[in-house]
GROMACS .gro file of C-alpha atoms in nm:
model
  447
    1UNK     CA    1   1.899   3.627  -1.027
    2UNK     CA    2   1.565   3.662  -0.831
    3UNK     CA    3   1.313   3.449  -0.717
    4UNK     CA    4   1.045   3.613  -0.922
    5UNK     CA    5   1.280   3.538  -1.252
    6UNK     CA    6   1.311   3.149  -1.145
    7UNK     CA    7   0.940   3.111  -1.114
    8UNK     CA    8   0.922   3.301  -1.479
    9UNK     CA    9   1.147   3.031  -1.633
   10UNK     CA   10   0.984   2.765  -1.480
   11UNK     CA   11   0.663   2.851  -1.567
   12UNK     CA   12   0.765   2.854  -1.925
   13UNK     CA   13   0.917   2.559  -1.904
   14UNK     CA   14   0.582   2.374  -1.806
   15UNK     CA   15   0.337   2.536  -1.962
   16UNK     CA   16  -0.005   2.725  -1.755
   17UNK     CA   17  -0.080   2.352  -1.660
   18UNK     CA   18   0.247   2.238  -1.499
   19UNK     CA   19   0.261   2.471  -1.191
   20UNK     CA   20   0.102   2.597  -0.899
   21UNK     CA   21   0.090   2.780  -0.541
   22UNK     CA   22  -0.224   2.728  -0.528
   23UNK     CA   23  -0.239   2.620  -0.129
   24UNK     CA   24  -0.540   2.391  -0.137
   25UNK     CA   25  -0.381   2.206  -0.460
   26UNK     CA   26  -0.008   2.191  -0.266
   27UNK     CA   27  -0.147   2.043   0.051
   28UNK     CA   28  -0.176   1.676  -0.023
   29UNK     CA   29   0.176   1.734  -0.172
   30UNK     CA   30   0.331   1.896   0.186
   31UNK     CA   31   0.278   1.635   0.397
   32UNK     CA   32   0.371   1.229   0.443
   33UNK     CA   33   0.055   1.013   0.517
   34UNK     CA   34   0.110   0.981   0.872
   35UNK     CA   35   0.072   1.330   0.903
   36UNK     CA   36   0.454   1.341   1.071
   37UNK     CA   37   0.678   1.525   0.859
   38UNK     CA   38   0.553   1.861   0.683
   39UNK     CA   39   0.686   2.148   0.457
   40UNK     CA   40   0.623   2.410   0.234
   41UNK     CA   41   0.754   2.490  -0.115
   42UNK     CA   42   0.813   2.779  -0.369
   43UNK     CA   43   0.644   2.610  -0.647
   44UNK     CA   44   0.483   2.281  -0.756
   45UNK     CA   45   0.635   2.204  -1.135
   46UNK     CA   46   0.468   1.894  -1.274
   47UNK     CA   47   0.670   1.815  -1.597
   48UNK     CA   48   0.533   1.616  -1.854
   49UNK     CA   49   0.865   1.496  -1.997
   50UNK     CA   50   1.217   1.402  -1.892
   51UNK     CA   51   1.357   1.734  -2.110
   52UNK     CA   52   1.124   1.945  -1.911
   53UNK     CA   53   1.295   1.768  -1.575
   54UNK     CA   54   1.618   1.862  -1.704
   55UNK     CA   55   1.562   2.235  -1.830
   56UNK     CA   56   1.358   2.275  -1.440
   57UNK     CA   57   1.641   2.107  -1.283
   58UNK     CA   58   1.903   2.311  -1.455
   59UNK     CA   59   1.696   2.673  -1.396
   60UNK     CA   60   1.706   2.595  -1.042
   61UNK     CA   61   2.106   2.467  -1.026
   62UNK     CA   62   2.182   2.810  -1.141
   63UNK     CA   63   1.970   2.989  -0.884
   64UNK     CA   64   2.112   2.768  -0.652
   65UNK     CA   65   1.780   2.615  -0.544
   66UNK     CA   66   1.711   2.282  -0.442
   67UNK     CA   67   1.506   2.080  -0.595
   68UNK     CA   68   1.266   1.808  -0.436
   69UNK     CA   69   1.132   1.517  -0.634
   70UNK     CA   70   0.815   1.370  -0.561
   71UNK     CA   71   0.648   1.013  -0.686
   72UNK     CA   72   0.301   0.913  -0.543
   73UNK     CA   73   0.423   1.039  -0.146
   74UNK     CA   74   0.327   0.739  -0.013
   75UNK     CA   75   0.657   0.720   0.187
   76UNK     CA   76   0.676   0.690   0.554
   77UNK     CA   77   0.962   0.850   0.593
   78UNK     CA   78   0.952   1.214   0.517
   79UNK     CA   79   1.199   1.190   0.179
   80UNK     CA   80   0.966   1.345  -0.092
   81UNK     CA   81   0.865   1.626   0.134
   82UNK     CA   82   1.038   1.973   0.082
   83UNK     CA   83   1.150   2.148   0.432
   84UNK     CA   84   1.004   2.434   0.571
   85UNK     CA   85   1.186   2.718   0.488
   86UNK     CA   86   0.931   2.735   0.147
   87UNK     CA   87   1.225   2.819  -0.055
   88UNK     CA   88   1.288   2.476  -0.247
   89UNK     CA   89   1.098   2.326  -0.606
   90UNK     CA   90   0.889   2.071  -0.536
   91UNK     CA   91   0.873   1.826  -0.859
   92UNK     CA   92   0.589   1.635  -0.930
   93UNK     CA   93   0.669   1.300  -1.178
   94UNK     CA   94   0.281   1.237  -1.172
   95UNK     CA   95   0.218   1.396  -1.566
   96UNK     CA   96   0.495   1.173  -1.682
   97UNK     CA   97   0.305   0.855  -1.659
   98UNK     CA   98   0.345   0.651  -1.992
   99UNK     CA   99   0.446   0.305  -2.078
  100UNK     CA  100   0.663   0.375  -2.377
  101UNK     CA  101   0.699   0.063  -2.500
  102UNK     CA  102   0.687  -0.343  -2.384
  103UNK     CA  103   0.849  -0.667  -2.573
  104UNK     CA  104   0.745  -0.963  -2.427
  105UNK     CA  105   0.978  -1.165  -2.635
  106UNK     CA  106   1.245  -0.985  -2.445
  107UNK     CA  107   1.075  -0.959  -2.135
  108UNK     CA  108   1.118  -0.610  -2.039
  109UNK     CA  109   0.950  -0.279  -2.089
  110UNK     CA  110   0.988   0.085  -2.076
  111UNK     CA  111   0.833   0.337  -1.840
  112UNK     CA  112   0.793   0.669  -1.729
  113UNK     CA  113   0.865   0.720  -1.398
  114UNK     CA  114   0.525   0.868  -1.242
  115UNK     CA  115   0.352   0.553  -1.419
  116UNK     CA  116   0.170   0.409  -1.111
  117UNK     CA  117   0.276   0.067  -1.008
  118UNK     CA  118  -0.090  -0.101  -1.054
  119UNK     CA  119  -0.101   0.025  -1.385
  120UNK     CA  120   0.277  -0.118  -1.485
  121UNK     CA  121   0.144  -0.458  -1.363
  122UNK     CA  122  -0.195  -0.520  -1.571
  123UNK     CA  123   0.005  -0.363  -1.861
  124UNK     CA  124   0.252  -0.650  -1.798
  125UNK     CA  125  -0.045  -0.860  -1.745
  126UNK     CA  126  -0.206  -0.749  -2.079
  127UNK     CA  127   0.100  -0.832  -2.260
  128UNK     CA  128   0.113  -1.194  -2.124
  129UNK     CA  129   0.364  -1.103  -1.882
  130UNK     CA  130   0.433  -1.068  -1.501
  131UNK     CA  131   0.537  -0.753  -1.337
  132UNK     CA  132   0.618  -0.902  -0.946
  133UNK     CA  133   0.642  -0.573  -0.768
  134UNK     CA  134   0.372  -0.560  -0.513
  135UNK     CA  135   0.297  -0.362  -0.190
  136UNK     CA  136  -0.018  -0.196  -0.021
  137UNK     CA  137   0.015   0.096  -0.206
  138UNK     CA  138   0.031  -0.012  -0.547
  139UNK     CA  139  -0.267   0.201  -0.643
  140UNK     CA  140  -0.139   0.515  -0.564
  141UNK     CA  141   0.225   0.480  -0.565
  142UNK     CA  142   0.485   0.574  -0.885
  143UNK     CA  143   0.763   0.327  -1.016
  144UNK     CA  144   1.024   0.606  -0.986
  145UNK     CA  145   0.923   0.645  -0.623
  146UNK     CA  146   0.975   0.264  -0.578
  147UNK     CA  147   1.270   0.254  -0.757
  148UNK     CA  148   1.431   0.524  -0.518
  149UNK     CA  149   1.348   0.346  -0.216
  150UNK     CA  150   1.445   0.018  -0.381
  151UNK     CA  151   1.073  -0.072  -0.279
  152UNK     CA  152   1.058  -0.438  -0.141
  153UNK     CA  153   0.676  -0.538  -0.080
  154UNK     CA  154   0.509  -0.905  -0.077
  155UNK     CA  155   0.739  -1.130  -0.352
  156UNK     CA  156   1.121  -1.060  -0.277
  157UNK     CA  157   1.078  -1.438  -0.121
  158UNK     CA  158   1.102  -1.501  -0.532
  159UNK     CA  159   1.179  -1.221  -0.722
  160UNK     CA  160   1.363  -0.970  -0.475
  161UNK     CA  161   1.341  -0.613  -0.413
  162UNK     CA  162   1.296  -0.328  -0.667
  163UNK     CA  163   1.634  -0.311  -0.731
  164UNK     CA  164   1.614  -0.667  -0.909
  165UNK     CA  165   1.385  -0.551  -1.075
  166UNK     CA  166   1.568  -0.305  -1.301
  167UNK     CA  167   1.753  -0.350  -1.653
  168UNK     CA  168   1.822   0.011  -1.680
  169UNK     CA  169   1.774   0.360  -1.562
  170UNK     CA  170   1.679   0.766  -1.720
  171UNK     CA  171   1.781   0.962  -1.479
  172UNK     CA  172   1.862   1.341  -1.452
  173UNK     CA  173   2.176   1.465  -1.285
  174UNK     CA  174   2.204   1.744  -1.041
  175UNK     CA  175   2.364   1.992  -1.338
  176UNK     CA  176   2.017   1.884  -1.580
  177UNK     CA  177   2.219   1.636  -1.782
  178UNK     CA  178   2.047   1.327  -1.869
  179UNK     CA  179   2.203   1.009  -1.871
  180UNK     CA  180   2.048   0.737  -2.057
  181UNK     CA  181   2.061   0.447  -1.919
  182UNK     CA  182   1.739   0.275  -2.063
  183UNK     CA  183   1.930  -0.058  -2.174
  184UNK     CA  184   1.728  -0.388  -2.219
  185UNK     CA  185   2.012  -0.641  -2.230
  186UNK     CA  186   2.053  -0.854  -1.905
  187UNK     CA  187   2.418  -0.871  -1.957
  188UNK     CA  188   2.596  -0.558  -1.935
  189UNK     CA  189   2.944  -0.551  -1.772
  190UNK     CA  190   3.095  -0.271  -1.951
  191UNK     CA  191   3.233  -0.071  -1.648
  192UNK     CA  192   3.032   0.030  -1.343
  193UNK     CA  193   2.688  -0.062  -1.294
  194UNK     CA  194   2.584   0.293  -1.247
  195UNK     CA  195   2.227   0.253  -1.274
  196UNK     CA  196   2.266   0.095  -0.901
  197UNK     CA  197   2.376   0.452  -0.790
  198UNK     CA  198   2.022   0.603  -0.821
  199UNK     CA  199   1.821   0.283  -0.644
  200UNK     CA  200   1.770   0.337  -0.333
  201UNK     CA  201   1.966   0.702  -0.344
  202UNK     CA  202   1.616   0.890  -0.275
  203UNK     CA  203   1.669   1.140  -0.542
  204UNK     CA  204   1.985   1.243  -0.386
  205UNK     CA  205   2.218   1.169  -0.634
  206UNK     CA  206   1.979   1.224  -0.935
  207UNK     CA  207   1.611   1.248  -1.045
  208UNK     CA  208   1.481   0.891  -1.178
  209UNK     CA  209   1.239   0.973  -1.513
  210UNK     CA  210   1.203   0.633  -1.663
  211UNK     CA  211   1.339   0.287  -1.617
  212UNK     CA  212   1.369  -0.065  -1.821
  213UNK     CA  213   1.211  -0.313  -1.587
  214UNK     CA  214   1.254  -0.687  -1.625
  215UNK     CA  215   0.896  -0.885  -1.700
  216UNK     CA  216   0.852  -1.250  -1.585
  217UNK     CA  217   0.643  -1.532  -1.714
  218UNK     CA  218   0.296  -1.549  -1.557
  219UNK     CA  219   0.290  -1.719  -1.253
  220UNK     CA  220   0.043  -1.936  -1.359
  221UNK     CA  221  -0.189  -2.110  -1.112
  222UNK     CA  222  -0.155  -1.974  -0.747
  223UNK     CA  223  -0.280  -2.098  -0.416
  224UNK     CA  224  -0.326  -1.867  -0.124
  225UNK     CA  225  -0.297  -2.050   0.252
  226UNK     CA  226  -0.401  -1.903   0.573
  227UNK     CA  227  -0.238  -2.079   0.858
  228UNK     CA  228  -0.330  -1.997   1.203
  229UNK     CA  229  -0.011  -2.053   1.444
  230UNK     CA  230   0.000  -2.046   1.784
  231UNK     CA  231   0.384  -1.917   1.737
  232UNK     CA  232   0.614  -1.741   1.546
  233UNK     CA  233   0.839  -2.029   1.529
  234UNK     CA  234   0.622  -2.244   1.371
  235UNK     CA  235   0.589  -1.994   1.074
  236UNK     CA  236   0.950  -2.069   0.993
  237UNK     CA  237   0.886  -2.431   1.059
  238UNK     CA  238   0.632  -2.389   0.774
  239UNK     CA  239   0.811  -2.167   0.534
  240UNK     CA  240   1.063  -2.470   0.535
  241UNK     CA  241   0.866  -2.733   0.474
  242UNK     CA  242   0.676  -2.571   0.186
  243UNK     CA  243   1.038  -2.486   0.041
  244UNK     CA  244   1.106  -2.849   0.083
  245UNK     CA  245   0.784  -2.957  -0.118
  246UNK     CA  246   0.759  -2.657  -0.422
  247UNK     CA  247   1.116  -2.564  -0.379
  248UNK     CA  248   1.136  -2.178  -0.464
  249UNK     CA  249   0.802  -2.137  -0.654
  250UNK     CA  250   0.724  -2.007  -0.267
  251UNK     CA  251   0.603  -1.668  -0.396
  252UNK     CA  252   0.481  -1.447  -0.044
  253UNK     CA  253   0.473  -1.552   0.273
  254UNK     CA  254   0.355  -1.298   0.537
  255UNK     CA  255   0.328  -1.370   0.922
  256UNK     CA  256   0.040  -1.120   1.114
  257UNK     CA  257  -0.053  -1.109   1.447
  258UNK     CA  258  -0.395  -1.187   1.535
  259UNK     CA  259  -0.433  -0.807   1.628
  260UNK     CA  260  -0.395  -0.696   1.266
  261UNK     CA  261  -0.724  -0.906   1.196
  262UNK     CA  262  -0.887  -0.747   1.496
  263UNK     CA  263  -0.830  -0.384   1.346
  264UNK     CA  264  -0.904  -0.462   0.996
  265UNK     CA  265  -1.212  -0.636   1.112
  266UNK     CA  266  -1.310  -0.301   1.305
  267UNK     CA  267  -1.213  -0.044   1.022
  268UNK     CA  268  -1.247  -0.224   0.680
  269UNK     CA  269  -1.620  -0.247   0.544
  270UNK     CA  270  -1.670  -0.616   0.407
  271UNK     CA  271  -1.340  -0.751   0.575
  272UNK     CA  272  -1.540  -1.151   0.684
  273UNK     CA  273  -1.258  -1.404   0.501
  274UNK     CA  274  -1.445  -1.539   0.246
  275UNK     CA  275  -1.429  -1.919   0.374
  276UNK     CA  276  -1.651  -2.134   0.550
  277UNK     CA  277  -1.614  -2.181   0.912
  278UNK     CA  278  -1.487  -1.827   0.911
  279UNK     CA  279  -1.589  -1.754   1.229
  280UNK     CA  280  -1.424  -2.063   1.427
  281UNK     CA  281  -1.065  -1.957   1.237
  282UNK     CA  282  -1.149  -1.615   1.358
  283UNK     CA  283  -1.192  -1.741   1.672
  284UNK     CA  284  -0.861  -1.938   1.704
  285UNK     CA  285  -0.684  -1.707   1.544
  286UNK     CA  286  -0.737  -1.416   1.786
  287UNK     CA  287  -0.736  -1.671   2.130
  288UNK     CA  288  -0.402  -1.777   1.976
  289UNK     CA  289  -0.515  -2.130   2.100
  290UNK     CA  290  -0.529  -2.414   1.826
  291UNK     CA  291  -0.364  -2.367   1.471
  292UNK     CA  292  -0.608  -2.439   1.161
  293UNK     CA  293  -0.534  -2.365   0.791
  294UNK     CA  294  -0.793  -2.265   0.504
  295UNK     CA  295  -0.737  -2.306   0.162
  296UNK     CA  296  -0.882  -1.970  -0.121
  297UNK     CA  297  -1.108  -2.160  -0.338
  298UNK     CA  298  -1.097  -1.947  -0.569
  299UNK     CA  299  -0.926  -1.574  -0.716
  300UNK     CA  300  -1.191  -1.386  -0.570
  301UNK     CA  301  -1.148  -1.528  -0.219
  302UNK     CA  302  -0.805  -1.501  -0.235
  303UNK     CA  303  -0.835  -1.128  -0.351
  304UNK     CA  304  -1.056  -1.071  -0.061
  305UNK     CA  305  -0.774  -1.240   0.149
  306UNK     CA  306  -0.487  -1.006   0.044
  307UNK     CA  307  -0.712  -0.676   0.025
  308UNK     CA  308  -0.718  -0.787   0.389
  309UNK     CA  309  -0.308  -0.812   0.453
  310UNK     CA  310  -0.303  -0.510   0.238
  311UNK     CA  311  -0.556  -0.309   0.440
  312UNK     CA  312  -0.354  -0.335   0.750
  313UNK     CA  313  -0.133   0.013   0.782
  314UNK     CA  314  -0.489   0.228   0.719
  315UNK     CA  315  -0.616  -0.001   1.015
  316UNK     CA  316  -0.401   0.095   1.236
  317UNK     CA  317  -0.384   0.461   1.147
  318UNK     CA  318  -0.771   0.446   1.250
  319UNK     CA  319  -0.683   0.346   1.603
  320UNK     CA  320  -0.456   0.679   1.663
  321UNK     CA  321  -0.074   0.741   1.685
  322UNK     CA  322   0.158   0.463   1.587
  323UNK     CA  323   0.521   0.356   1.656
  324UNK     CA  324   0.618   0.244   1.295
  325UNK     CA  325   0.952  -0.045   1.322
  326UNK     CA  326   1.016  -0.150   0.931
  327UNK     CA  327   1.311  -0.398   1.072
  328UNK     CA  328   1.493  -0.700   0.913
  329UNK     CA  329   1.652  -0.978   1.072
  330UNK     CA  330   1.748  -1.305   0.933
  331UNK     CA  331   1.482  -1.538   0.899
  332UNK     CA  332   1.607  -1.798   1.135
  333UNK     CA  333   1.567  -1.540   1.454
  334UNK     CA  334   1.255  -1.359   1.327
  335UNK     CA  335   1.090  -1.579   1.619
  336UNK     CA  336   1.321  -1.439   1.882
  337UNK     CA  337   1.309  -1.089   1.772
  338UNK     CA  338   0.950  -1.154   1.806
  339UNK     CA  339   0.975  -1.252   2.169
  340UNK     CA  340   1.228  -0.998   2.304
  341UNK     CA  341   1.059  -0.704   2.093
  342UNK     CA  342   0.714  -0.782   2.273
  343UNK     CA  343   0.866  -0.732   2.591
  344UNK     CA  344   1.048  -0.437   2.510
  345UNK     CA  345   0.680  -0.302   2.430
  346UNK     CA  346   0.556  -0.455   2.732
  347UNK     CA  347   0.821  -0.264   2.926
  348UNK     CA  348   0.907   0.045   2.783
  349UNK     CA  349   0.538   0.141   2.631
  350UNK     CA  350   0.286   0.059   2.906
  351UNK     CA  351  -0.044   0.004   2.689
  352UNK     CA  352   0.107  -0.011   2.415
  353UNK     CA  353  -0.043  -0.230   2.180
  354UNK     CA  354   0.195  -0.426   1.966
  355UNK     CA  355   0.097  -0.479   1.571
  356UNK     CA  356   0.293  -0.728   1.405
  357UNK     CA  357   0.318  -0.836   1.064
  358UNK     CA  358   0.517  -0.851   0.734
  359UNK     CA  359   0.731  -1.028   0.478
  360UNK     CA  360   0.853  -1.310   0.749
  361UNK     CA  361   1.020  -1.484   0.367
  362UNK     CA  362   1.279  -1.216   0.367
  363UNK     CA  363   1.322  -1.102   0.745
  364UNK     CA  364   1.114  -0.838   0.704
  365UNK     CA  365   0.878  -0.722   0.982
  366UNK     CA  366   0.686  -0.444   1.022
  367UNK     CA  367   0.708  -0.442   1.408
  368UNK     CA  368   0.451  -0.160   1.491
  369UNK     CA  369   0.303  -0.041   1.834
  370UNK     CA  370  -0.073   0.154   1.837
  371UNK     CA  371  -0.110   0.418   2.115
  372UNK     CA  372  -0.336   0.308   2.417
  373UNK     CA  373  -0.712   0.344   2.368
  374UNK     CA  374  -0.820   0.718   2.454
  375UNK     CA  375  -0.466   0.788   2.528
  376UNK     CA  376  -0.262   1.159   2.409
  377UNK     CA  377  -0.155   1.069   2.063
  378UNK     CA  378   0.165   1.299   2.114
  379UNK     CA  379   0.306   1.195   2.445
  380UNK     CA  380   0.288   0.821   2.320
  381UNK     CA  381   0.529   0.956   2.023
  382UNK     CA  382   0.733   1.145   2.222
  383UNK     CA  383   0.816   0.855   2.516
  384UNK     CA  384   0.833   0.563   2.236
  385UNK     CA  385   1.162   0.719   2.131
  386UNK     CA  386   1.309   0.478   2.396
  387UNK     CA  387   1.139   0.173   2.216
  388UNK     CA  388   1.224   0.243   1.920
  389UNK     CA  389   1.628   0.281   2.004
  390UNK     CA  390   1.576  -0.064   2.242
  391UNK     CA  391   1.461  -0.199   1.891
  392UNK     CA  392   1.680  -0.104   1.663
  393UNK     CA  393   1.938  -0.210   1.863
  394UNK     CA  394   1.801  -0.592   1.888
  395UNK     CA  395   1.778  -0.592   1.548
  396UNK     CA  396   2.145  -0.466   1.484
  397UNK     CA  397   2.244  -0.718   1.700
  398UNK     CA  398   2.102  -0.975   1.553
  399UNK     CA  399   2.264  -0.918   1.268
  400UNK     CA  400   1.980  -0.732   1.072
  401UNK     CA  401   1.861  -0.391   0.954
  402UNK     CA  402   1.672  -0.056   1.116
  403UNK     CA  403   1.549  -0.007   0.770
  404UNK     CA  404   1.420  -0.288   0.547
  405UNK     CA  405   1.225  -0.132   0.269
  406UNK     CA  406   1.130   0.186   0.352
  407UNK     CA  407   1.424   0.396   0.304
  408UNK     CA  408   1.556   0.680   0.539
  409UNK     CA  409   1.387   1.009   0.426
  410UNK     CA  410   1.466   1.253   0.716
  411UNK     CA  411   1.305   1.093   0.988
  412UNK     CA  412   1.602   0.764   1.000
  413UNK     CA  413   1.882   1.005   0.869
  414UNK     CA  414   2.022   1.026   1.242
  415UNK     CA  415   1.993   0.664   1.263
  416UNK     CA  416   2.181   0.580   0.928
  417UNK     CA  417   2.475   0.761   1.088
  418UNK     CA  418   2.434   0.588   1.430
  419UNK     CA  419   2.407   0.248   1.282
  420UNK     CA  420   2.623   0.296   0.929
  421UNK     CA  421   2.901   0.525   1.058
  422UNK     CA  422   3.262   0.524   0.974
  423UNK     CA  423   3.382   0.409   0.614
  424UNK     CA  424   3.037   0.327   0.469
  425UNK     CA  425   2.886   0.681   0.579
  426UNK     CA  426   3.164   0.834   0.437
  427UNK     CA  427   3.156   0.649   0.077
  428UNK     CA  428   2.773   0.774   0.125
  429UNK     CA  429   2.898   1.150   0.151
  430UNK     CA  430   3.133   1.140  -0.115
  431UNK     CA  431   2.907   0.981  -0.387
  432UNK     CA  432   2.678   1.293  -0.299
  433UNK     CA  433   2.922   1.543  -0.321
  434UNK     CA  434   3.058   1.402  -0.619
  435UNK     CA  435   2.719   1.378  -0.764
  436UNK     CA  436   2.580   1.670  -0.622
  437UNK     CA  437   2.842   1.898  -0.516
  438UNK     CA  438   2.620   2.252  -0.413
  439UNK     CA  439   2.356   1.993  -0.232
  440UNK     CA  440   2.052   2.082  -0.445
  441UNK     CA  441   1.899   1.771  -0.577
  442UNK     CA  442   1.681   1.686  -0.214
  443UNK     CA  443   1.895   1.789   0.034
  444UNK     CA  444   1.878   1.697   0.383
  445UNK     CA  445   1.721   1.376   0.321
  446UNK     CA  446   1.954   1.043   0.385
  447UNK     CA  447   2.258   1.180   0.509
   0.00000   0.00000   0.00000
């Protein structure tokens, strides 16, 4: 069967609004926002319903064409990009955005899987209810998408990852069958957990289209603390004393450098913290000299507080190329990892300038080095490969992870098989081939 008779069938599955080649209309959809990974595709489908994913998916199965699935693309890691040969289906979840239902009696809800994650929380929020998930690109960014990265963000200190996250799964296989997995109950132990499969999987093993999520009570009142530190050490110090006092109602708890400030400060219009005396905590917090803490008094300054933390990646990406490091380690040595990953920058990236920050609750850092001022933006990629290796290999040492929370896409696959080899890459390869035996459902991506 031709190519010409695939594109008929999937335009009929869609409809005249579902598609396109148009170029200008595929480009946001070809590249990752860091402008590192790019591709090209045969068609854009944008189903509006998870039957429409399964008749697309099963067209292309029997032409033997592989099919990529796309969320928001806010990934940094190349996985909802299609390769460059511009012979695979690129699928769009964005039309398939509804909340199909929510019981706040049971505390869960139902929801398409290109519903964006902001929305999903002030529907929660509407319905008396707390939706925890919560990262920098919750405007933008789909729940499918964060489900398939098992998405961690700002409040696994209290609620984990995405993964915990999840009562149950829709989710269509690599032949178009759907499984419905879209169970409510919390307790479930009739065979496998397979709805664990597809978290995290990428869309290698199947195609997410709507999930169960689990709702919280409202946190209630909140307090939001800025602390300046002189050391990372004395972050922990302070994440244990406030676990001592409030036990685990601990919600977030980032650590950033002082030179995360400086670059928001520079690039974000309306970035002053809202506090008095702003400008002497500026001041010790960039000299690094004497610690101080401020106290949000109120939700607005808060908000303004967080838009700040939040505001941090597009920062950086305004002061050229970037080394991006999404480690974990265990909390107890983030302080170390701090030291000896400086002067592996120090060493190995002359001018480097080292960016620092994350989720210091979980062991999560986001251990990033900007290019130097005025310097080639490509030749600073190109010799940080060394850096990033010397990294990755603290971290394993220390008993921690290359990739935290970002997932492996294509740019970490050859480190998943450096750092994961033997028995667990192998239990990797034959989930896919038993899932996906003729490799269509976003192939190349993880392993």
């Amino acid at each position: 069967m031709s190519t010409a008779t695939l594109l008929d069938q999937l335009q009929e599955i869609v409809g005249d609004h579902g598609w396109t080649t148009d170029e200008a209309d595929l480009e946001p959809h070809l590249t990752e926002r860091r402008g590192m990974v790019r591709g090209k595709t045969l068609v854009m489908v944008s189903p509006s319903s998870t039957r429409e994913v399964s008749a697309i998916v099963s067209a292309c199965a029997a032409h033997n064409v592989a099919v990529v699935p796309q969320g928001g693309n806010t990934g940094l890691c190349g996985g909802a990009i299609p390769d460059a040969s511009g012979e695979q289906v690129l699928l769009s979840l964005a039309r398939m955005n509804s909340i199909r239902s929510i019981d706040a009696s049971d505390n869960s809800m139902v929801v398409d899987a290109g519903c964006i994650l902001a929305d999903i929380q002030q529907a929660a929020h509407d319905a008396g209810r707390y939706f925890p998930l919560s990262l920098a690109a919750e405007g933008s960014c789909q729940i499918g998408g964060n489900l398939a990265t098992n998405a961690g963000g700002l409040n696994v200190l209290r609620y984990g990852t995405a993964r915990q996250q999840v009562l149950g799964l829709e989710v269509v296989l690599a032949d178009g069958t759907v499984w419905d997995g879209l169970r409510t109950v919390c307790k479930d132990n009739a065979g496998y957990d397979i709805k664990q499969l597809f978290i995290g999987s990428e869309g290698t093993l199947g195609i997410i289209t709507a999930a169960a999520l689990r709702l919280w009570p409202q946190p209630g009142e909140t307090t939001t603390i800025l602390a300046a530190i002189e050391q990372p050490a004395q972050a922990i110090a302070l994440l244990s004393c406030l676990r001592e006092v409030v036990g685990d109602n601990v919600q977030a708890f980032e650590l950033i450098s002082d030179r995360c400030f400086r670059f928001v400060n520079r690039h974000l219009p309306d970035s002053r913290l809202p506090f008095e005396g702003e400008g002497e905590l500026m001041r010790l917090i960039e000299d690094g000299v004497v610690a101080d803490v401020v106290v949000a008094k109120s939700a607005h300054e808060a908000q303004v507080l967080w838009r700040m933390r939040h505001a941090i990646p597009d920062a950086q990406r305004s002061e050229g190329a970037s080394l991006k490091h999404d480690i974990s380690v265990p909390t107890s040595r983030i302080a170390e990892f701090v030291d000896q990953g400086a002067r592996l920058v120090a060493s190995l990236t002359p001018g480097g300038r080292l960016v620092a920050f994350g989720h210091v609750g979980d062991g999560n850092l986001h251990f990033n080095v900007s290019q130097p001022p005025g310097g080639d933006a490509e030749q600073f990629r190109q010799a940080g490969s060394a850096l990033t290796r010397a990294l990755y290999d603290l971290a394993d040492s220390m008993g921690g992870s290359f990739s935290a929370e970002h997932g492996i896409g294509v740019t970490k696959r050859n480190w998943l098989e450096h750092y994961k080899g033997g028995a667990e890459i192998e239990l990797m390869r034959t989930l896919k081939a038993a899932l996906d035996p003729h490799n269509t459902l976003n192939p190349g991506k993880v392993i």
